Tab-separated table of C-alpha atoms (C1' of nucleotides) in Angstrom:
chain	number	residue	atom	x	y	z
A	611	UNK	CA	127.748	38.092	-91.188
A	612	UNK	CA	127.871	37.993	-87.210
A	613	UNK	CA	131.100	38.253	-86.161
A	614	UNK	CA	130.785	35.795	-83.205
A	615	UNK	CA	128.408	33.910	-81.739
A	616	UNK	CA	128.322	33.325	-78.178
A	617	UNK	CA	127.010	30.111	-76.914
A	618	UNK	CA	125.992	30.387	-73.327
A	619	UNK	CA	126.465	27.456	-71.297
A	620	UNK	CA	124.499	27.554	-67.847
A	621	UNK	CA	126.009	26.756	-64.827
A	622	UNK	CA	129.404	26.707	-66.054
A	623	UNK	CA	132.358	26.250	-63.576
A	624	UNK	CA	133.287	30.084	-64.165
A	625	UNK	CA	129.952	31.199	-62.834
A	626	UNK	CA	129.754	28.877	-60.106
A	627	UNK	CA	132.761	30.127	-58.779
A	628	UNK	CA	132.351	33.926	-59.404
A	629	UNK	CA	128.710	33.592	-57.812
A	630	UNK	CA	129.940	32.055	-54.943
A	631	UNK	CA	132.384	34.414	-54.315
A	632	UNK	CA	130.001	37.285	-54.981
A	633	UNK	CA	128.943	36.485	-51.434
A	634	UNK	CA	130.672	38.646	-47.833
A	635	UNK	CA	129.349	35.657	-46.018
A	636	UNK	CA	130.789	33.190	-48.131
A	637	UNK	CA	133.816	34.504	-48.773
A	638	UNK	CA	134.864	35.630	-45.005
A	639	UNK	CA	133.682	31.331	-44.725
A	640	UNK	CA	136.767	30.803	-47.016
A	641	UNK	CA	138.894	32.997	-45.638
A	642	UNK	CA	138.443	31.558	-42.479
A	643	UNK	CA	138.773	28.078	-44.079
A	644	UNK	CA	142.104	29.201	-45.564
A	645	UNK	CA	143.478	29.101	-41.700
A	646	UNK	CA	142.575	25.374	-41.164
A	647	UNK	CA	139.874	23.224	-41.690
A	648	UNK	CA	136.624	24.057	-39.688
A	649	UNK	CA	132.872	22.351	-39.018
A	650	UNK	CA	129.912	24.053	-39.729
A	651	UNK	CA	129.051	25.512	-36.224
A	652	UNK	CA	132.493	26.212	-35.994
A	653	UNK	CA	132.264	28.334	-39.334
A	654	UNK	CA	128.978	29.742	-38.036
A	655	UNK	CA	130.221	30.837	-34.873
A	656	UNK	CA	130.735	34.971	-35.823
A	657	UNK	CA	127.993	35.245	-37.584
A	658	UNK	CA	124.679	36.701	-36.992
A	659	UNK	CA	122.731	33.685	-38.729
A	660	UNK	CA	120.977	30.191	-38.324
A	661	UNK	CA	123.437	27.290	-38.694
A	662	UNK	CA	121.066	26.042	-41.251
A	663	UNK	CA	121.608	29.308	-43.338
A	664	UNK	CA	125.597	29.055	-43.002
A	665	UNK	CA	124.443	25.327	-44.414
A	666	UNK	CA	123.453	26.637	-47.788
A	667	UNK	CA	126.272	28.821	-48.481
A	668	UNK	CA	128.736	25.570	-47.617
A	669	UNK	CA	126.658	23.499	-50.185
A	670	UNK	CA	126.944	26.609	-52.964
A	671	UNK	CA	131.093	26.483	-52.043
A	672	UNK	CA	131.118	22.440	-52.363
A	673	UNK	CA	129.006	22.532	-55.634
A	674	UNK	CA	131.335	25.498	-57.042
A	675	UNK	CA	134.459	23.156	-56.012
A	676	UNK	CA	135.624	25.531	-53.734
A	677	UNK	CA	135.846	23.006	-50.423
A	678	UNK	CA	135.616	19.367	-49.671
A	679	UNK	CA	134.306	17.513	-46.531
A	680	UNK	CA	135.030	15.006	-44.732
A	681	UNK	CA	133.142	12.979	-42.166
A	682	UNK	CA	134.195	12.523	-38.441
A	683	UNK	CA	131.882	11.183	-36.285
A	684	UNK	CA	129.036	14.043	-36.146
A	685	UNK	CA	131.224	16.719	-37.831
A	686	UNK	CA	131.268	17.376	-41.357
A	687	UNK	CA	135.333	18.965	-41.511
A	688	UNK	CA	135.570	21.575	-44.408
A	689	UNK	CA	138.940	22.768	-46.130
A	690	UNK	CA	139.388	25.191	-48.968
A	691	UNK	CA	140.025	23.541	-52.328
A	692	UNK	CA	142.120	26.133	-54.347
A	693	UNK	CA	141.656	24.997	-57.970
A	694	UNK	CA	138.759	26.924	-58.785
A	695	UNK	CA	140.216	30.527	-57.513
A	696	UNK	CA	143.048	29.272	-60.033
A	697	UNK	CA	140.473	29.593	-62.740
A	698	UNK	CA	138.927	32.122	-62.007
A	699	UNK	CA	142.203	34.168	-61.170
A	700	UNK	CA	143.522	32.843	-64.997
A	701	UNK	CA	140.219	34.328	-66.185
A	702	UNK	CA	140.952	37.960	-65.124
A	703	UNK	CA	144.415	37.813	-65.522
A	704	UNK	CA	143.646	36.956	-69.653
A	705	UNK	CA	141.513	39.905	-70.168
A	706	UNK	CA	143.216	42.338	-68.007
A	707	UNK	CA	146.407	41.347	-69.999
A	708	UNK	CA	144.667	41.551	-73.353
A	709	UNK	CA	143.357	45.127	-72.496
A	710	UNK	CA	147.156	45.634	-71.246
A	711	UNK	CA	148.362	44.911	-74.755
A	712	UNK	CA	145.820	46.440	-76.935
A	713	UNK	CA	147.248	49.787	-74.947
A	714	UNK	CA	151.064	48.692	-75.733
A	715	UNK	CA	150.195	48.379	-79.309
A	716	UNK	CA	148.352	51.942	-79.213
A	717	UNK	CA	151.212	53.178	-77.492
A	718	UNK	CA	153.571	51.804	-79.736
A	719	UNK	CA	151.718	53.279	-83.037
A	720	UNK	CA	151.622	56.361	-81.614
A	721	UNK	CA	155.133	56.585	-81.073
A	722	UNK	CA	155.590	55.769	-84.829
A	723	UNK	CA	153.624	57.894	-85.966
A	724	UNK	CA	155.561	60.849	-85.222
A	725	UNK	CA	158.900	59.310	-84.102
A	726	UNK	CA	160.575	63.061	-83.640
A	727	UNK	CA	160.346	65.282	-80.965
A	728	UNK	CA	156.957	66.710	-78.988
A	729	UNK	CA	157.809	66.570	-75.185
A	730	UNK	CA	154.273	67.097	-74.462
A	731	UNK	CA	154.409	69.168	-72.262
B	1492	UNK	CA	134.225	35.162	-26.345
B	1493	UNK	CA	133.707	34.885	-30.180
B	1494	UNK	CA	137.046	34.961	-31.382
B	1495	UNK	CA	136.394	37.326	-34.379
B	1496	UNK	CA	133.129	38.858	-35.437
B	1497	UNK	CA	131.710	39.757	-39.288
B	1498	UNK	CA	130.355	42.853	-40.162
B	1499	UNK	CA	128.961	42.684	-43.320
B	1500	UNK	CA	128.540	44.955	-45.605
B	1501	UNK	CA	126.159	45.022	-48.143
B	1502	UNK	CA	127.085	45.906	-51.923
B	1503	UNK	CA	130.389	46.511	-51.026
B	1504	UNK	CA	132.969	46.548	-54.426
B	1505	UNK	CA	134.242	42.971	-54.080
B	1506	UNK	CA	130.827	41.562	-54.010
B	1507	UNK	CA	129.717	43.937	-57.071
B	1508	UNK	CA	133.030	42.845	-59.183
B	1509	UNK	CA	132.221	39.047	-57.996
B	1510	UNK	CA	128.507	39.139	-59.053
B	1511	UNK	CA	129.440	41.086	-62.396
B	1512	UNK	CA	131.768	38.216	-63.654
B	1513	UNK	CA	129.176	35.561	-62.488
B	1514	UNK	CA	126.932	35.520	-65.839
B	1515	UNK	CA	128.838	34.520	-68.334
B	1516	UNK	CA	126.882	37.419	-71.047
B	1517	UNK	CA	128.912	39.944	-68.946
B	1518	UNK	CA	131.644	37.559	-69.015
B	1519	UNK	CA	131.407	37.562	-72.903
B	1520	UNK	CA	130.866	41.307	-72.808
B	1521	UNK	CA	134.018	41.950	-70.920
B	1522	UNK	CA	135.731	39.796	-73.457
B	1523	UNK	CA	134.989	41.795	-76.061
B	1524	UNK	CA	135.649	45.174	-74.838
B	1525	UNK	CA	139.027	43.686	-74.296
B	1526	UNK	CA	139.469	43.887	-77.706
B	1527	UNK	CA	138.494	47.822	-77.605
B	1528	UNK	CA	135.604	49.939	-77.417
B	1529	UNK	CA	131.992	49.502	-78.636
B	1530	UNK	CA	128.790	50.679	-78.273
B	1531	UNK	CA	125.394	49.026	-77.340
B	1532	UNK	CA	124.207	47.976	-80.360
B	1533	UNK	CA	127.674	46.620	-81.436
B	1534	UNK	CA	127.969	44.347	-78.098
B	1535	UNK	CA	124.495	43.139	-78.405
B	1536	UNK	CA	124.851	41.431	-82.231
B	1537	UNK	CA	126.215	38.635	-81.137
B	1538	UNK	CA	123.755	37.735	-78.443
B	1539	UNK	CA	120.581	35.959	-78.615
B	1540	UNK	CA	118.668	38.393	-76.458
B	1541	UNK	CA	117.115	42.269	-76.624
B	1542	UNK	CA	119.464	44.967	-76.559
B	1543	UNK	CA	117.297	46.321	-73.485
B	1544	UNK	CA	118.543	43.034	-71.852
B	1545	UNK	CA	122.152	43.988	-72.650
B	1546	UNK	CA	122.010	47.364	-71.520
B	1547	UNK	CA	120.519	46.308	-67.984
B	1548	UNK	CA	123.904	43.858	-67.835
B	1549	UNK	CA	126.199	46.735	-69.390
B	1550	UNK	CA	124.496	48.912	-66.186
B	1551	UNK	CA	125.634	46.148	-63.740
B	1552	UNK	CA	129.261	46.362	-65.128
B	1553	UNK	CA	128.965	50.165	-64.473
B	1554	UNK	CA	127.633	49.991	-60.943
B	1555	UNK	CA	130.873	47.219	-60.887
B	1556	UNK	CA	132.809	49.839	-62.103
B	1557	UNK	CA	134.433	47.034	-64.756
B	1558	UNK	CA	133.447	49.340	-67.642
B	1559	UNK	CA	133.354	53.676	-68.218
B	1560	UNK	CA	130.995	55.229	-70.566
B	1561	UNK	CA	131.365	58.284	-73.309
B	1562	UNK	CA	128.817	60.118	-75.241
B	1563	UNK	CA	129.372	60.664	-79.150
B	1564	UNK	CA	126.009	61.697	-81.048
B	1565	UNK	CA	123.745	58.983	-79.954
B	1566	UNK	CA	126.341	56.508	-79.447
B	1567	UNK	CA	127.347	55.416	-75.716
B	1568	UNK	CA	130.234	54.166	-76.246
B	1569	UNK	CA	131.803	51.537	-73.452
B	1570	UNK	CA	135.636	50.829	-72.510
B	1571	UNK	CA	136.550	48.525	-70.337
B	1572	UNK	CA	138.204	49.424	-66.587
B	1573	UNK	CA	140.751	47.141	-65.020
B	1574	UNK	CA	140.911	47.752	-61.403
B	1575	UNK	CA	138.253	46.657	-60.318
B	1576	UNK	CA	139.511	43.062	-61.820
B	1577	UNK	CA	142.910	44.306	-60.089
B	1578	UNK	CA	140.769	43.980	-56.851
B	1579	UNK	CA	138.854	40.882	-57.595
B	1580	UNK	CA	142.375	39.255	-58.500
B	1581	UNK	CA	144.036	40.272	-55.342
B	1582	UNK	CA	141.292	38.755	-52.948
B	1583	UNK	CA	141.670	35.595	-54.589
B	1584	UNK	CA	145.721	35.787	-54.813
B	1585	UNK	CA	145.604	36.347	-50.565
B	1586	UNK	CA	143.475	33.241	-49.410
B	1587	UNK	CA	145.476	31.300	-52.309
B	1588	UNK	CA	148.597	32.100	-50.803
B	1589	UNK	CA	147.698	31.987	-47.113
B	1590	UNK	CA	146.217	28.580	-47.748
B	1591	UNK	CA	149.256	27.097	-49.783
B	1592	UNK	CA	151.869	29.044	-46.614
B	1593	UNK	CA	149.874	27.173	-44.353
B	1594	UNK	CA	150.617	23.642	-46.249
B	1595	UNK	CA	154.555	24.445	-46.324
B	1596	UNK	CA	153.922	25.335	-42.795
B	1597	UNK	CA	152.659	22.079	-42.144
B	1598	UNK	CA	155.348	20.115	-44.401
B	1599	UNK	CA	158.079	21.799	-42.801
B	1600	UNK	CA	156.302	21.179	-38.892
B	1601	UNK	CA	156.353	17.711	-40.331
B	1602	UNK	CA	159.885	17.347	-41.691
B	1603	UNK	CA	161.465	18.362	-38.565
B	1604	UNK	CA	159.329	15.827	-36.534
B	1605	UNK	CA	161.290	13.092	-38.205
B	1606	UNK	CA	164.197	14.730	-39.390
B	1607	UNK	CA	165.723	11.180	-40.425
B	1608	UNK	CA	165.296	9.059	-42.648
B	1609	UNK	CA	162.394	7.982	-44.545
B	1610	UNK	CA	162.293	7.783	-48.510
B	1611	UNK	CA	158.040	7.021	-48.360
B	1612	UNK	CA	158.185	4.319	-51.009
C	1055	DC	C1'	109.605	69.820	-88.334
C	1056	DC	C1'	109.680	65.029	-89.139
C	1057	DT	C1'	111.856	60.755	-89.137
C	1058	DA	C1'	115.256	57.318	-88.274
C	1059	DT	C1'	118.634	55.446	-85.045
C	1060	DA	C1'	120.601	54.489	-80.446
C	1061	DT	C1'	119.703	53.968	-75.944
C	1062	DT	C1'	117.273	53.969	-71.714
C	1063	DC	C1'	113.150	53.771	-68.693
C	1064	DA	C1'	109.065	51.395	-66.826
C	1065	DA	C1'	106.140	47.699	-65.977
C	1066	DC	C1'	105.788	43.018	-65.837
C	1067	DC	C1'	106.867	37.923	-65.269
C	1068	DT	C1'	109.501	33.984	-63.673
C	1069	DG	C1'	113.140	31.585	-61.402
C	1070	DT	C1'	116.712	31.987	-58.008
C	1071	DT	C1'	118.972	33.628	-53.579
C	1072	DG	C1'	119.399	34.138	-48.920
C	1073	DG	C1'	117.280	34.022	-44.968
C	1074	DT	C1'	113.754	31.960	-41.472
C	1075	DT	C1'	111.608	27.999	-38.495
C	1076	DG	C1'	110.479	23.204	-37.595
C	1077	DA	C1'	111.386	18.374	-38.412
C	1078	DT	C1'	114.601	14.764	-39.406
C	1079	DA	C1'	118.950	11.860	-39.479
C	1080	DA	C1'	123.213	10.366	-37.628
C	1081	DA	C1'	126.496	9.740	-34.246
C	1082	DC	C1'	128.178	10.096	-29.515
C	1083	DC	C1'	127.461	9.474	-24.313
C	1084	DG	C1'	125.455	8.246	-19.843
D	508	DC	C1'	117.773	2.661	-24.263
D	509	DG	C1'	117.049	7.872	-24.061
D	510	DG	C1'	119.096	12.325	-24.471
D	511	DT	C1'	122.398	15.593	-26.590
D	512	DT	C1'	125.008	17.403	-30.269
D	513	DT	C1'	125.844	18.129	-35.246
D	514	DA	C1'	124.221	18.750	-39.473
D	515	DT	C1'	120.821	18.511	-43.120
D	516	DC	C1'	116.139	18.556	-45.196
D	517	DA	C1'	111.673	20.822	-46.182
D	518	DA	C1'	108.541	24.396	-46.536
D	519	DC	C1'	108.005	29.043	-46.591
D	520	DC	C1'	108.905	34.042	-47.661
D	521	DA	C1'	110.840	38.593	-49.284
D	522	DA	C1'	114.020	40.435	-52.346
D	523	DC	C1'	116.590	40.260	-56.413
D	524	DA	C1'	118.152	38.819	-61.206
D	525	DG	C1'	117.472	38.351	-65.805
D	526	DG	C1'	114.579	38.340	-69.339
D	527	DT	C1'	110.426	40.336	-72.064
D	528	DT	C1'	107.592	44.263	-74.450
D	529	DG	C1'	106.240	48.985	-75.084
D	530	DA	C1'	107.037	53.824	-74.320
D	531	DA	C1'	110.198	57.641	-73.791
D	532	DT	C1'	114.453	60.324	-74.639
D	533	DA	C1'	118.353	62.156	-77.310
D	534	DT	C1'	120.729	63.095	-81.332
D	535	DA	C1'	121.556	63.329	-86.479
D	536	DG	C1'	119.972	64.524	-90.786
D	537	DG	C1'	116.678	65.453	-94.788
DNA sequence: CCTATATTCAACCTGTTGGTTGATAAACCG
DNA sequence: CGGTTTATCAACCAACAGGTTGAATATAGG
């Protein structure tokens, strides 16, 4: 009888990257990151917080996919990894589109439905 | 000194939109409201949770501004609102692009260091 | 008026988030 | 080697998120 059932999976890549986007902090980290890679003192630089806290919110952006590191020397090197704003982009652009159409189609009924005249004004 | 400083501000809309699509029952709630209007009771079938619970997430889509409410009888009826995913989509479109620019930046910077030759086998 | 239905409000509980400080690990440099 | 820099780990804390149950509100209808 239930039209759908939803089966919610926890931690899915969706949420991780919506979460860690949901952040100011983290995302001015990535929009930084999207001029060049950066360390983590170097990302903590403008802001009014322990490096340890900036930290955190680079290990919620690795575990969501959203950078990579590398290792040189003493510096931990971050750069923006793009494939999960793809997805998550993809996401919104489906339902936005779907709620695009289902307006098209209501449009388009309308208009048959009386096909003559009525400038409305 | 500090080359660029970060004021941030709290609850802002991109960070409300962000958290919104971060659990994946608002995710699924969205989804369905694609497909047109429903009310409370309607949206909550499917889950395996109180409709109390549901109405606390259909209250942090409001506050998101990702849905708009109506009033018949008893019914609250919800659509679903686009712009706010029109915002969402256009942060993430920016630091996409400026991060892909800055690779053919690079490749071009690149090319016309060794203009030549150079098949890389 | 009374009752049923739809929805929200309020209190509560538990796990997570986002910050702190202090200690630790790893790599350079003199 | 000892000291400095970079980054992380660990413990702690306040605030919030996401769920519960029970009570309250609003509207329709007999």
């Amino acid at each position: 009888m239930t039209p759908w059932i939803i089966d919610l999976v926890p931690d899915d890549p969706l949420s991780l990257t919506f979460a860690a986007l949901a952040d100011p902090t983290r995302r001015a980290i990535l929009a930084r990151l999207a001029e060049g890679e950066a360390t983590v003192n170097e990302l903590a630089e403008p802001f009014d917080m322990s490096v340890q806290a900036v930290s955190k919110h680079l290990k919620v952006l690795e575990r969501a996919g959203l950078i990579s590191r590398g290792r040189d020397a003493q510096w931990r090197p971050c750069r923006l990894e793009t494939a999960p704003l793809d997805g998550a982009s993809e996401w919104i652009r489906r339902y936005r589109d779907r709620w695009d159409d289902r307006f098209d189609r209501l449009d388009r009924e309308i208009r048959r439905m009386r096909p003559g005249s009525d400038t409305d004004g």
